[in-house]
PDB file of C-alpha atoms in Angstrom:
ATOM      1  CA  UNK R 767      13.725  16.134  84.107  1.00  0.00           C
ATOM      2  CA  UNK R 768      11.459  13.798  82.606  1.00  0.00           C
ATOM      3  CA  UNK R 769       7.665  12.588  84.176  1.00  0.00           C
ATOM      4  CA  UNK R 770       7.461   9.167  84.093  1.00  0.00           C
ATOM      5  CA  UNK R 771       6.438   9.863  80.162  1.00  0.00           C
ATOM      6  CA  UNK R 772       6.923   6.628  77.398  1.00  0.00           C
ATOM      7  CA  UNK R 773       9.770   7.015  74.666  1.00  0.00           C
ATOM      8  CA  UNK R 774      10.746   4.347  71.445  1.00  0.00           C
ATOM      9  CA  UNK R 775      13.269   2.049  71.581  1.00  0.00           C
ATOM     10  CA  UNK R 776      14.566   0.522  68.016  1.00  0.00           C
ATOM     11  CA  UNK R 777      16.637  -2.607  68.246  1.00  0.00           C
ATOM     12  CA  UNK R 778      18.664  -4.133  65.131  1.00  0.00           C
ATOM     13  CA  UNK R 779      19.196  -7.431  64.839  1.00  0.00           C
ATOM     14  CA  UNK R 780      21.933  -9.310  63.841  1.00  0.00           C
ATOM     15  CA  UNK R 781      23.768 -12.723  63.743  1.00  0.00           C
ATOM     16  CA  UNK R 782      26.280 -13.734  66.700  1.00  0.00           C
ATOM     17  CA  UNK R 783      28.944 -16.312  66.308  1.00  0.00           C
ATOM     18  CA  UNK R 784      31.747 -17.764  68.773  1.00  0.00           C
ATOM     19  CA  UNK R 785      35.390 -18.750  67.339  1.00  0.00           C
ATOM     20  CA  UNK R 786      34.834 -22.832  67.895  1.00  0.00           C
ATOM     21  CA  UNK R 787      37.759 -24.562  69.310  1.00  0.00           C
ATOM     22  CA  UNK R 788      37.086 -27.347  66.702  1.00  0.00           C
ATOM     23  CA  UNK R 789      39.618 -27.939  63.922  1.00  0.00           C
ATOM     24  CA  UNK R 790      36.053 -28.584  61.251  1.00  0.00           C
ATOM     25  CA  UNK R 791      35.265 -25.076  61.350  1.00  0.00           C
ATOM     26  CA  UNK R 792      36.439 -21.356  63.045  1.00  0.00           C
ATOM     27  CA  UNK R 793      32.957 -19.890  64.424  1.00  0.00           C
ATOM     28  CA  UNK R 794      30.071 -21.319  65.291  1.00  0.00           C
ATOM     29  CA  UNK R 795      26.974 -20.349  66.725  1.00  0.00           C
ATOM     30  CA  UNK R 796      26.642 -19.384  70.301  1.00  0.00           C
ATOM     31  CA  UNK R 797      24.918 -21.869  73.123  1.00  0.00           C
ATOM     32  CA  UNK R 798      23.340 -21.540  76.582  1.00  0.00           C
ATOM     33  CA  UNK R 799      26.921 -23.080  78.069  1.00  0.00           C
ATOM     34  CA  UNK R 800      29.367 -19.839  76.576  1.00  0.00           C
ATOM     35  CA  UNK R 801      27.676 -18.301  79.321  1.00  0.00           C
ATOM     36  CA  UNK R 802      27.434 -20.254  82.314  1.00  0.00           C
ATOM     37  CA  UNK R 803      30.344 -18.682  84.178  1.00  0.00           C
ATOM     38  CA  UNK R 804      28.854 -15.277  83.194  1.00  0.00           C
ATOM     39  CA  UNK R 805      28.819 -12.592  86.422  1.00  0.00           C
ATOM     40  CA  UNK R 806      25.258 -11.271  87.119  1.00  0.00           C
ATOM     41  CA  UNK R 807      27.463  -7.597  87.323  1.00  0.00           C
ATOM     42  CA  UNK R 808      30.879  -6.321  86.012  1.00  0.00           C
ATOM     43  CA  UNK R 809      32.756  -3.599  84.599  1.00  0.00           C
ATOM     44  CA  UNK R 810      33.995  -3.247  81.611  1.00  0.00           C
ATOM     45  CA  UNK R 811      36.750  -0.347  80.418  1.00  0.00           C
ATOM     46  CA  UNK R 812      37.034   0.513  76.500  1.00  0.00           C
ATOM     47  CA  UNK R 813      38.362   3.962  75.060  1.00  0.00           C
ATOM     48  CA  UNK R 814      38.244   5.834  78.170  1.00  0.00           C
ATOM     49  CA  UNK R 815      34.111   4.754  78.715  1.00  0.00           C
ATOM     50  CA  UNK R 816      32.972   2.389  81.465  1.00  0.00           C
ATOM     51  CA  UNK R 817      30.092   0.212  80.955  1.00  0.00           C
ATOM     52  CA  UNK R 818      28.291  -1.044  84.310  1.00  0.00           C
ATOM     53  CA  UNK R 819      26.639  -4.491  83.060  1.00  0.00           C
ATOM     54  CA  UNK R 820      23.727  -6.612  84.663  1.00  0.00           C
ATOM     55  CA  UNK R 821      23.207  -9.947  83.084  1.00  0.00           C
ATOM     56  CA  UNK R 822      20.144 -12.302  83.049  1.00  0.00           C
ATOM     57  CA  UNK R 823      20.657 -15.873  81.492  1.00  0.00           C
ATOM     58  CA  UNK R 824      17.779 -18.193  81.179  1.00  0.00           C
ATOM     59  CA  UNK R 825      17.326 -21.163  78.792  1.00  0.00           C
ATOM     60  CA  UNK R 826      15.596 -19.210  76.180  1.00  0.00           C
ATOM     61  CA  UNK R 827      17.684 -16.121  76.314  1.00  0.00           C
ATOM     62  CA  UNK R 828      20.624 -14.027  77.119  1.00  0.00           C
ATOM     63  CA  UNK R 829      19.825 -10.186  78.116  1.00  0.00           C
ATOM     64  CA  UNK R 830      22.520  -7.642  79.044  1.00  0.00           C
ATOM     65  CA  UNK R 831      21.816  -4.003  80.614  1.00  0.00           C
ATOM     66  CA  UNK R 832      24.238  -1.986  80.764  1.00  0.00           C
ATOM     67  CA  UNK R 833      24.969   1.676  81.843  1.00  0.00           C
ATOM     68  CA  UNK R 834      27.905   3.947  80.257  1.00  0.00           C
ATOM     69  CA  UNK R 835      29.377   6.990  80.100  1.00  0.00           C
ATOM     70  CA  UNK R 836      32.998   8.525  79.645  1.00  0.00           C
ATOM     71  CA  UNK R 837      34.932  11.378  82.121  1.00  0.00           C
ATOM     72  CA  UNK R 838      35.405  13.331  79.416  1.00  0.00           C
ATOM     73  CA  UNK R 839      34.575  15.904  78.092  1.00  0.00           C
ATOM     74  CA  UNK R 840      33.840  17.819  81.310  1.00  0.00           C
ATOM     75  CA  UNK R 841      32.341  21.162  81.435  1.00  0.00           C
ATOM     76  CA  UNK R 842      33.745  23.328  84.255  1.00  0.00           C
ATOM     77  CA  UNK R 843      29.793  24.727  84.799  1.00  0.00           C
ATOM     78  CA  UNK R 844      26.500  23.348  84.894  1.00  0.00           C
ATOM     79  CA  UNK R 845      23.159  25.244  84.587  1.00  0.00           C
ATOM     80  CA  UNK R 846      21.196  25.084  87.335  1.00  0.00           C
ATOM     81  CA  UNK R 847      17.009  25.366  86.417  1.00  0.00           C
ATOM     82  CA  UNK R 848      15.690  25.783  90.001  1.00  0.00           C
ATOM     83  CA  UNK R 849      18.427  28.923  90.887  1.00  0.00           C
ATOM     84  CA  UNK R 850      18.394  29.657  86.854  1.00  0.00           C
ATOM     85  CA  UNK R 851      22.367  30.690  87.112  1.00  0.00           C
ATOM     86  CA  UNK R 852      25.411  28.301  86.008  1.00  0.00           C
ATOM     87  CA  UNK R 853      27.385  26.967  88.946  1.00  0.00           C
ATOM     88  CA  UNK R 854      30.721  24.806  88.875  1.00  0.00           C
ATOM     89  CA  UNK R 855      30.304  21.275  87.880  1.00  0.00           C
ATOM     90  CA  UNK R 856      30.822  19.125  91.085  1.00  0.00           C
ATOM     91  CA  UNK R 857      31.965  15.839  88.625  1.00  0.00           C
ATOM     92  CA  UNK R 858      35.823  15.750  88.426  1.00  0.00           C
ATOM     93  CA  UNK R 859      37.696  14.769  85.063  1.00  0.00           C
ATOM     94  CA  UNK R 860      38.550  11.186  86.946  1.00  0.00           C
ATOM     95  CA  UNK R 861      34.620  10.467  87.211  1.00  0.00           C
ATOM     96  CA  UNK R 862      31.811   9.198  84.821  1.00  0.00           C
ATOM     97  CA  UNK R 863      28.250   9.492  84.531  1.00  0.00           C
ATOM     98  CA  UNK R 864      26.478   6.763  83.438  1.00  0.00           C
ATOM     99  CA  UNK R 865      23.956   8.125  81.713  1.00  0.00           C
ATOM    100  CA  UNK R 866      24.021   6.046  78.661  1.00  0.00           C
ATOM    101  CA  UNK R 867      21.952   2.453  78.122  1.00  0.00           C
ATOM    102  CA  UNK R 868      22.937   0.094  75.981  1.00  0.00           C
ATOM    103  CA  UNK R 869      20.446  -3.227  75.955  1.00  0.00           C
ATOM    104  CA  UNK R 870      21.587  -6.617  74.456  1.00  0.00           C
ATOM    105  CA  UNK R 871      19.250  -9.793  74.186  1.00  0.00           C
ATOM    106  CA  UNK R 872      20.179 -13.000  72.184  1.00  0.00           C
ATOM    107  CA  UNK R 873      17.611 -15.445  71.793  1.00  0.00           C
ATOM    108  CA  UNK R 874      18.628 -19.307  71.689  1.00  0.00           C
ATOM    109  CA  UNK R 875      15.873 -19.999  69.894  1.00  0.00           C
ATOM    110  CA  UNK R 876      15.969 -18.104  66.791  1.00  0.00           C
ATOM    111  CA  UNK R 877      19.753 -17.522  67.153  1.00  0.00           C
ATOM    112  CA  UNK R 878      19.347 -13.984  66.858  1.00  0.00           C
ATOM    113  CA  UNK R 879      21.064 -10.741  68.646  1.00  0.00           C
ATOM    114  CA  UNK R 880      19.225  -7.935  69.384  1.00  0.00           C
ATOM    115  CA  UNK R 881      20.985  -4.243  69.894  1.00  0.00           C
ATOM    116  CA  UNK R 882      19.556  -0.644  70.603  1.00  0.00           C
ATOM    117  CA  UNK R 883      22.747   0.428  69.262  1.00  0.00           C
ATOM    118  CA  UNK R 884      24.505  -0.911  66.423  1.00  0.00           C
ATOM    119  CA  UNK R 885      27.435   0.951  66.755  1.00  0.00           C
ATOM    120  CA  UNK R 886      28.429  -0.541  69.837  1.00  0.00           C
ATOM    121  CA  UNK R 887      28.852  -4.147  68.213  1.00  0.00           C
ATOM    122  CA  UNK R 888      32.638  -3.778  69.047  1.00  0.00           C
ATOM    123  CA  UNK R 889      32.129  -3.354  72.271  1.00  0.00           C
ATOM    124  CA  UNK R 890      29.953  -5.592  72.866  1.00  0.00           C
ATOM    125  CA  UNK R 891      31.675  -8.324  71.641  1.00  0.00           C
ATOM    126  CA  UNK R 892      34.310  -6.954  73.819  1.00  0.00           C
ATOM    127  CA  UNK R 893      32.242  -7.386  76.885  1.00  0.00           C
ATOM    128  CA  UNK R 894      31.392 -10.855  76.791  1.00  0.00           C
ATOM    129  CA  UNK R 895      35.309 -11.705  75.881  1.00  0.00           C
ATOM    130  CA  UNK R 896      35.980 -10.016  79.467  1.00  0.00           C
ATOM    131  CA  UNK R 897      33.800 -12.497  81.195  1.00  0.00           C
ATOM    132  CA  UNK R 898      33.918 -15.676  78.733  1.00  0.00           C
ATOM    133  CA  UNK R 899      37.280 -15.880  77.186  1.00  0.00           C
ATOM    134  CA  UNK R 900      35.342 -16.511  74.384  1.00  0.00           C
ATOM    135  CA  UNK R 901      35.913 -14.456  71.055  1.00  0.00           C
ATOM    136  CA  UNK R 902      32.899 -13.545  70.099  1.00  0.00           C
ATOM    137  CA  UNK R 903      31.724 -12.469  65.915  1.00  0.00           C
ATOM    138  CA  UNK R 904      28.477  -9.789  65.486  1.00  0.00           C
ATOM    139  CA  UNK R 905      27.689 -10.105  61.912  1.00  0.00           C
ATOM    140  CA  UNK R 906      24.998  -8.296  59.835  1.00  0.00           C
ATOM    141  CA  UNK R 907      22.427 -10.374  58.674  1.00  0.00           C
ATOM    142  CA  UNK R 908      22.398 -11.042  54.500  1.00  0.00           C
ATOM    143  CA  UNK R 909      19.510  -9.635  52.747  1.00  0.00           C
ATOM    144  CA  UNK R 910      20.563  -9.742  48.789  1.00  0.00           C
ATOM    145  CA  UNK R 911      21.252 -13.435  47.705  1.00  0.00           C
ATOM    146  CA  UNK R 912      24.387 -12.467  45.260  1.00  0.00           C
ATOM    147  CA  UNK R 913      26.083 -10.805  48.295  1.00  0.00           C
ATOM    148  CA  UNK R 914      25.645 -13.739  50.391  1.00  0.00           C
ATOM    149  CA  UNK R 915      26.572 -16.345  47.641  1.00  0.00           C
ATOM    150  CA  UNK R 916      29.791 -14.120  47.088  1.00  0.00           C
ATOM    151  CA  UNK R 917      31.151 -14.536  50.370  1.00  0.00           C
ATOM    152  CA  UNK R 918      29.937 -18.671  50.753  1.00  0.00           C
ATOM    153  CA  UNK R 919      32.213 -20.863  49.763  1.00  0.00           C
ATOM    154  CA  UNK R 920      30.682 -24.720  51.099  1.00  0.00           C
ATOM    155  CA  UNK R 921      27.162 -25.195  51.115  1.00  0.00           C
ATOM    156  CA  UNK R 922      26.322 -27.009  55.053  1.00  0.00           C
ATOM    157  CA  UNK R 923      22.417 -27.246  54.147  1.00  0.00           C
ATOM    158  CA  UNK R 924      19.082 -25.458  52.649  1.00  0.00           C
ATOM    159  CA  UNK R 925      15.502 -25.598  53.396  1.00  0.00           C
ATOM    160  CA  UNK R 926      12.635 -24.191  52.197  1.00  0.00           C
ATOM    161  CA  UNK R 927       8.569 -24.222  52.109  1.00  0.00           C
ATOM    162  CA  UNK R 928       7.270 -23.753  48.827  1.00  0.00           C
ATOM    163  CA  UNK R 929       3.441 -22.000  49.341  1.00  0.00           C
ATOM    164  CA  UNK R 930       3.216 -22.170  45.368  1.00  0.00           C
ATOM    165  CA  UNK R 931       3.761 -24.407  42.210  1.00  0.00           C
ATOM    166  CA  UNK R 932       7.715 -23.214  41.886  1.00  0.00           C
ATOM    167  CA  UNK R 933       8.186 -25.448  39.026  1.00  0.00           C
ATOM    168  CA  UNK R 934       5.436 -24.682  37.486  1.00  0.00           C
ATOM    169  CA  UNK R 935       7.968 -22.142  35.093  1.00  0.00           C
ATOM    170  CA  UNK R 936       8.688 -23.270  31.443  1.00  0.00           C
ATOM    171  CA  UNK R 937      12.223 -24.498  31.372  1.00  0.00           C
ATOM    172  CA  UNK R 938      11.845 -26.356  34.656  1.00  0.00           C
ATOM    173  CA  UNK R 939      10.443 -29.734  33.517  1.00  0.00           C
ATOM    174  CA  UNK R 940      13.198 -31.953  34.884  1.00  0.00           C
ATOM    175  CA  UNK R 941      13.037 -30.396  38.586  1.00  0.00           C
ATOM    176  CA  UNK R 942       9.356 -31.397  38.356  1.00  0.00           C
ATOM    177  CA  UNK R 943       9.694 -34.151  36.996  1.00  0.00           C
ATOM    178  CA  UNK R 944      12.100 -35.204  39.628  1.00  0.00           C
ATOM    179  CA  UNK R 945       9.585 -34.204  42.665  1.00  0.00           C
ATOM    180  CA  UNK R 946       6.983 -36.289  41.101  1.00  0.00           C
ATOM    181  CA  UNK R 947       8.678 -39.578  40.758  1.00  0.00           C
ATOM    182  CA  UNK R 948       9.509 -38.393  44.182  1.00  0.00           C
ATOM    183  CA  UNK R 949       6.157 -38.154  45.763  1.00  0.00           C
ATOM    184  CA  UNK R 950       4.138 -40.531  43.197  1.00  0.00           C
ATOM    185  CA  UNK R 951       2.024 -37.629  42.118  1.00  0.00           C
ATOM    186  CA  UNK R 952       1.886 -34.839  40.083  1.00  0.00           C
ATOM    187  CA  UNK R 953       3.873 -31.336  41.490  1.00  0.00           C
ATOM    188  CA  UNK R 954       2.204 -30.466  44.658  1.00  0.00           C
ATOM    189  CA  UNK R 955       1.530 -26.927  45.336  1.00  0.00           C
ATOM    190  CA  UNK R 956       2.835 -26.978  48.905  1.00  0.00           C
ATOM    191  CA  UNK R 957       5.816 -28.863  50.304  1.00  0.00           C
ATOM    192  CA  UNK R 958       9.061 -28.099  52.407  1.00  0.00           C
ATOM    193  CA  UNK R 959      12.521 -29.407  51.970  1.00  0.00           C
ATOM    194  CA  UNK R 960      15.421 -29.575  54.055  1.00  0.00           C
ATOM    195  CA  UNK R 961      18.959 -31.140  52.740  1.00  0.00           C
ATOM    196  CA  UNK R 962      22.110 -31.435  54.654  1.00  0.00           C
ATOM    197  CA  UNK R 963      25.415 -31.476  53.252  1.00  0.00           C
ATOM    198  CA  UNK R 964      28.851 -32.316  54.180  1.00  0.00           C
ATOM    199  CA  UNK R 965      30.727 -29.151  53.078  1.00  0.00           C
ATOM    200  CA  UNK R 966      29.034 -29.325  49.371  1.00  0.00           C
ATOM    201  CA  UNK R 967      31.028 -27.030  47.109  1.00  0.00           C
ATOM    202  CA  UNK R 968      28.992 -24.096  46.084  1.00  0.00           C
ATOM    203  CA  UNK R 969      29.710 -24.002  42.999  1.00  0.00           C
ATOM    204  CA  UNK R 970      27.745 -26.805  42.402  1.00  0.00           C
ATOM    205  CA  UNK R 971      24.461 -25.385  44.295  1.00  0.00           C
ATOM    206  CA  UNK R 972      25.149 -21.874  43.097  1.00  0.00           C
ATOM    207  CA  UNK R 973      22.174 -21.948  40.094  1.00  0.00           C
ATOM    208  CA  UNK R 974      19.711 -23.307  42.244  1.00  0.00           C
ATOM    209  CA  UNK R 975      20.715 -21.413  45.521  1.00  0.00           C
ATOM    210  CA  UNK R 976      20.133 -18.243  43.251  1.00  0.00           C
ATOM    211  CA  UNK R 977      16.558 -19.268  41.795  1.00  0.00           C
ATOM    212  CA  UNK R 978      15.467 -19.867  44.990  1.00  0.00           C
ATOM    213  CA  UNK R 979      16.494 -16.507  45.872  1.00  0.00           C
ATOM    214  CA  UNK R 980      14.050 -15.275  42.743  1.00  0.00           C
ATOM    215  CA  UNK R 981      11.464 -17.628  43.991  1.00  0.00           C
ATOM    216  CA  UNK R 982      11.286 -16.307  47.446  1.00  0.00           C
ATOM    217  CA  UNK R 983      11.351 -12.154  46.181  1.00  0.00           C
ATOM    218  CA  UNK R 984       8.377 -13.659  43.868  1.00  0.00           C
ATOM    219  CA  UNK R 985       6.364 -15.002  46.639  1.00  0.00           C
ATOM    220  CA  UNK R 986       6.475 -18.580  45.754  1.00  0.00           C
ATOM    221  CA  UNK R 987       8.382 -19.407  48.722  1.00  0.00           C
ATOM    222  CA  UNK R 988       8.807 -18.766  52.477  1.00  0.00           C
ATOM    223  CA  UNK R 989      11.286 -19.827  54.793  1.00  0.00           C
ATOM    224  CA  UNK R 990      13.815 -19.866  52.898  1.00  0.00           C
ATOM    225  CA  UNK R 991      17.627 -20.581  55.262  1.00  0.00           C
ATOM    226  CA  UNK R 992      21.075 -21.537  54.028  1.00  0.00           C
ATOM    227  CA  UNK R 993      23.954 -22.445  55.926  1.00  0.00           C
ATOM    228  CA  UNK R 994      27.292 -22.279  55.044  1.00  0.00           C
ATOM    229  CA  UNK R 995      30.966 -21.265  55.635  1.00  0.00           C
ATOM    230  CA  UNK R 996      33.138 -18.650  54.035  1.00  0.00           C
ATOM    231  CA  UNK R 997      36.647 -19.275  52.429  1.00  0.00           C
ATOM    232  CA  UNK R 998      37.718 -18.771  55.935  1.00  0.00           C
ATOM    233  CA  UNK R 999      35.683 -21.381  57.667  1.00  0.00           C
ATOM    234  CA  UNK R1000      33.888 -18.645  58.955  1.00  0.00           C
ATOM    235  CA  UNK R1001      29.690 -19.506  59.014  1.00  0.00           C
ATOM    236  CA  UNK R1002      27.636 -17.787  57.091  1.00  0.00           C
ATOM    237  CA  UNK R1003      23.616 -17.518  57.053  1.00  0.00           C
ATOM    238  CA  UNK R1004      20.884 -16.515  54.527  1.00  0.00           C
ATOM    239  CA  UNK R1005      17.731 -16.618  56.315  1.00  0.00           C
ATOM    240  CA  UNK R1006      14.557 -14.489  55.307  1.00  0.00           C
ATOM    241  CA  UNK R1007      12.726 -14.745  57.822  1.00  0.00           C
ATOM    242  CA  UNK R1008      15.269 -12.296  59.765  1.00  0.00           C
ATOM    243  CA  UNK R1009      14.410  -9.656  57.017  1.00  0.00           C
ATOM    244  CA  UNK R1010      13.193  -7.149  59.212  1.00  0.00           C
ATOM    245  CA  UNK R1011      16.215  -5.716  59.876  1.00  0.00           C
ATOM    246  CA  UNK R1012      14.444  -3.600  63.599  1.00  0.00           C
ATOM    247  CA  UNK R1013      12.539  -4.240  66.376  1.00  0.00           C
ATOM    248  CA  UNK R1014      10.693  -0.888  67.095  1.00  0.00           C
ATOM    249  CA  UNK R1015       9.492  -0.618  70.699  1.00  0.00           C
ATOM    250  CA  UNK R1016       6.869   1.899  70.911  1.00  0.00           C
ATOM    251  CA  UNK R1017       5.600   3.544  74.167  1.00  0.00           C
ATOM    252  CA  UNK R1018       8.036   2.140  76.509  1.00  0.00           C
ATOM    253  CA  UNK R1019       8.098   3.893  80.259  1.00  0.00           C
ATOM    254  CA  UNK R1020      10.884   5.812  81.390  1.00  0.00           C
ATOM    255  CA  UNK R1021      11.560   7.007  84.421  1.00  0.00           C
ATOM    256  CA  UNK R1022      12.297  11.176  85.801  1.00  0.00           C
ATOM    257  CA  UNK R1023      15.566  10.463  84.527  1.00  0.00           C
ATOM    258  CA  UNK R1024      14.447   9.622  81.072  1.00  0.00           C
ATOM    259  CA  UNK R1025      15.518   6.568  81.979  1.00  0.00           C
ATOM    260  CA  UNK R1026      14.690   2.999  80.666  1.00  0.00           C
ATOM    261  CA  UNK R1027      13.523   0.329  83.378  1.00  0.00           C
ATOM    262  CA  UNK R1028      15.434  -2.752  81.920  1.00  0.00           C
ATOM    263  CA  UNK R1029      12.846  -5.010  82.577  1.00  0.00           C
ATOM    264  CA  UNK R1030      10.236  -3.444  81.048  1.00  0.00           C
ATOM    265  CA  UNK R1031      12.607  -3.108  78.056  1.00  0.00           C
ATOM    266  CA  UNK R1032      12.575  -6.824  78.384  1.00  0.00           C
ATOM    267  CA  UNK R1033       9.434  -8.311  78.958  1.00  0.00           C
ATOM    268  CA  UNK R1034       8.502  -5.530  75.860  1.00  0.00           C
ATOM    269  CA  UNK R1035      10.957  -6.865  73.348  1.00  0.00           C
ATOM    270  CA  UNK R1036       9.910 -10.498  74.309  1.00  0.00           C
ATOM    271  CA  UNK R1037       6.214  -9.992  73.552  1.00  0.00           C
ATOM    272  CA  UNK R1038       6.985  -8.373  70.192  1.00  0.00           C
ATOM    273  CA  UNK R1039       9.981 -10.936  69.230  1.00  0.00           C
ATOM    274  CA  UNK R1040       7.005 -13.607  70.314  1.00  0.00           C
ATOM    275  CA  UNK R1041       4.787 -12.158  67.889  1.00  0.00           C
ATOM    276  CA  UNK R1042       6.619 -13.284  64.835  1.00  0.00           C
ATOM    277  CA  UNK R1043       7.111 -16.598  65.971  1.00  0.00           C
TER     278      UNK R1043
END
């Protein structure tokens, strides 16, 4: 057994969506009310493995804990360190250990999911359906600006901060030109723009969605976040400031059953989400 000793924790993050019951669009993002009607504790059954769940819903976040394991498989002995002989397991083939933690937070704020592990996205998804009747979408988030353009097919809006001259390139007269009859002066070096859209065709933003992709891997740019939906109506987001694809959580306590105290998990993760803010 363990000591009390301090173990990492690496959350991915990753975008959440709800299938809207609006005819404009078929996800959406997720708000504080899909989960007002959400248990504080339930059970949840998938592929032979119960998860025990513990919710915690506040205005800024959502955070699930949850304990799992699965009957199977069984060994018929266990080793035994203090008598240093194997003796018959006492668990029968119709019980579980939950031994297993899985940790989910969502913040409202930055509309992002955090996981410890990404291969339970299915399930999770799964386990809020139980309790919501809500269908609920875990994407990955887009990093490379051709894949994301690929699978856009209306434009809803785009904003950016420009930290440098971006049309300061040859070739891009007009689009300074434009800014300065704009602001009544000549380019300035540091400016943000935000434009909404009413389901603009791509097609038509594709050229300058795509240079401001190059602008932002160039460091001229910062903030860069585009909204849109898919040929499906499904939305789609391009947003680099979720770049960092993990949350590492370094040091964190566990107990003499190696295990993780879930609010310590959660007060940790806050602090270092509340870092990059």
């Amino acid at each position: 057994m363990a000591d009390g000793s301090n173990k990492s924790l690496s959350f991915s993050k990753f975008q959440l969506y709800v299938e809207s019951q609006e005819e404009i669009a078929k996800t959406r993002e997720v708000k504080l009310s899909d989960f007002q009607n959400l248990p504080r504790t339930w059970r949840y059954v998938y592929n032979n493995t119960v998860y025990e769940c513990v919710s915690e819903v506040k205005e800024e976040y959502l955070f699930l804990s949850i304990n799992y394991g699965t009957s199977e498989p069984r060994g018929e002995k266990l080793y035994d360190f203090k008598k240093k002989e194997n003796i018959a397991n006492p668990r029968t083939s119709s019980q579980a250990e939950l031994r297993n933690q899985l940790f989910v937070y969502y913040d409202f704020e930055t509309e992002l999911l955090y996981l410890n592990n990404s291969l339970k996205k299915t399930v999770v998804e799964g386990i809020l359906k139980q309790e919501t009747n809500l269908i609920f979408d875990i994407k990955d988030i887009f990093v490379d600006i051709d894949d994301f353009v690929k699978e856009l097919n209306t434009v809803d809006c785009f904003e950016f901060t420009s930290i440098k001259d971006i049309f300061s390139s040859s070739g891009e007269e007009a689009e300074r030109k434009a800014l300065e009859d704009l602001t009544g002066t000549t380019a300035p070096t540091k400016f943000s723009v935000k434009a909404v859209y009413k389901g603009q065709d791509r097609y038509l933003i594709t050229k300058f969605i795509r240079k401001m992709g190059k602008k932002f891997k160039s460091h001229q740019l910062r903030g860069l976040i585009i909204k849109g939906k898919s040929e499906e109506g499904f939305e789609r987001i391009y947003n680099t400031d979720t770049f960092i694809q993990k949350e590492i959580l370094k040091n964190v306590t566990v107990d003499e059953n190696n295990q993780f105290n879930p609010q310590i998990v959660l007060t940790t993760l806050q602090q270092q989400i509340n870092v990059g803010k």
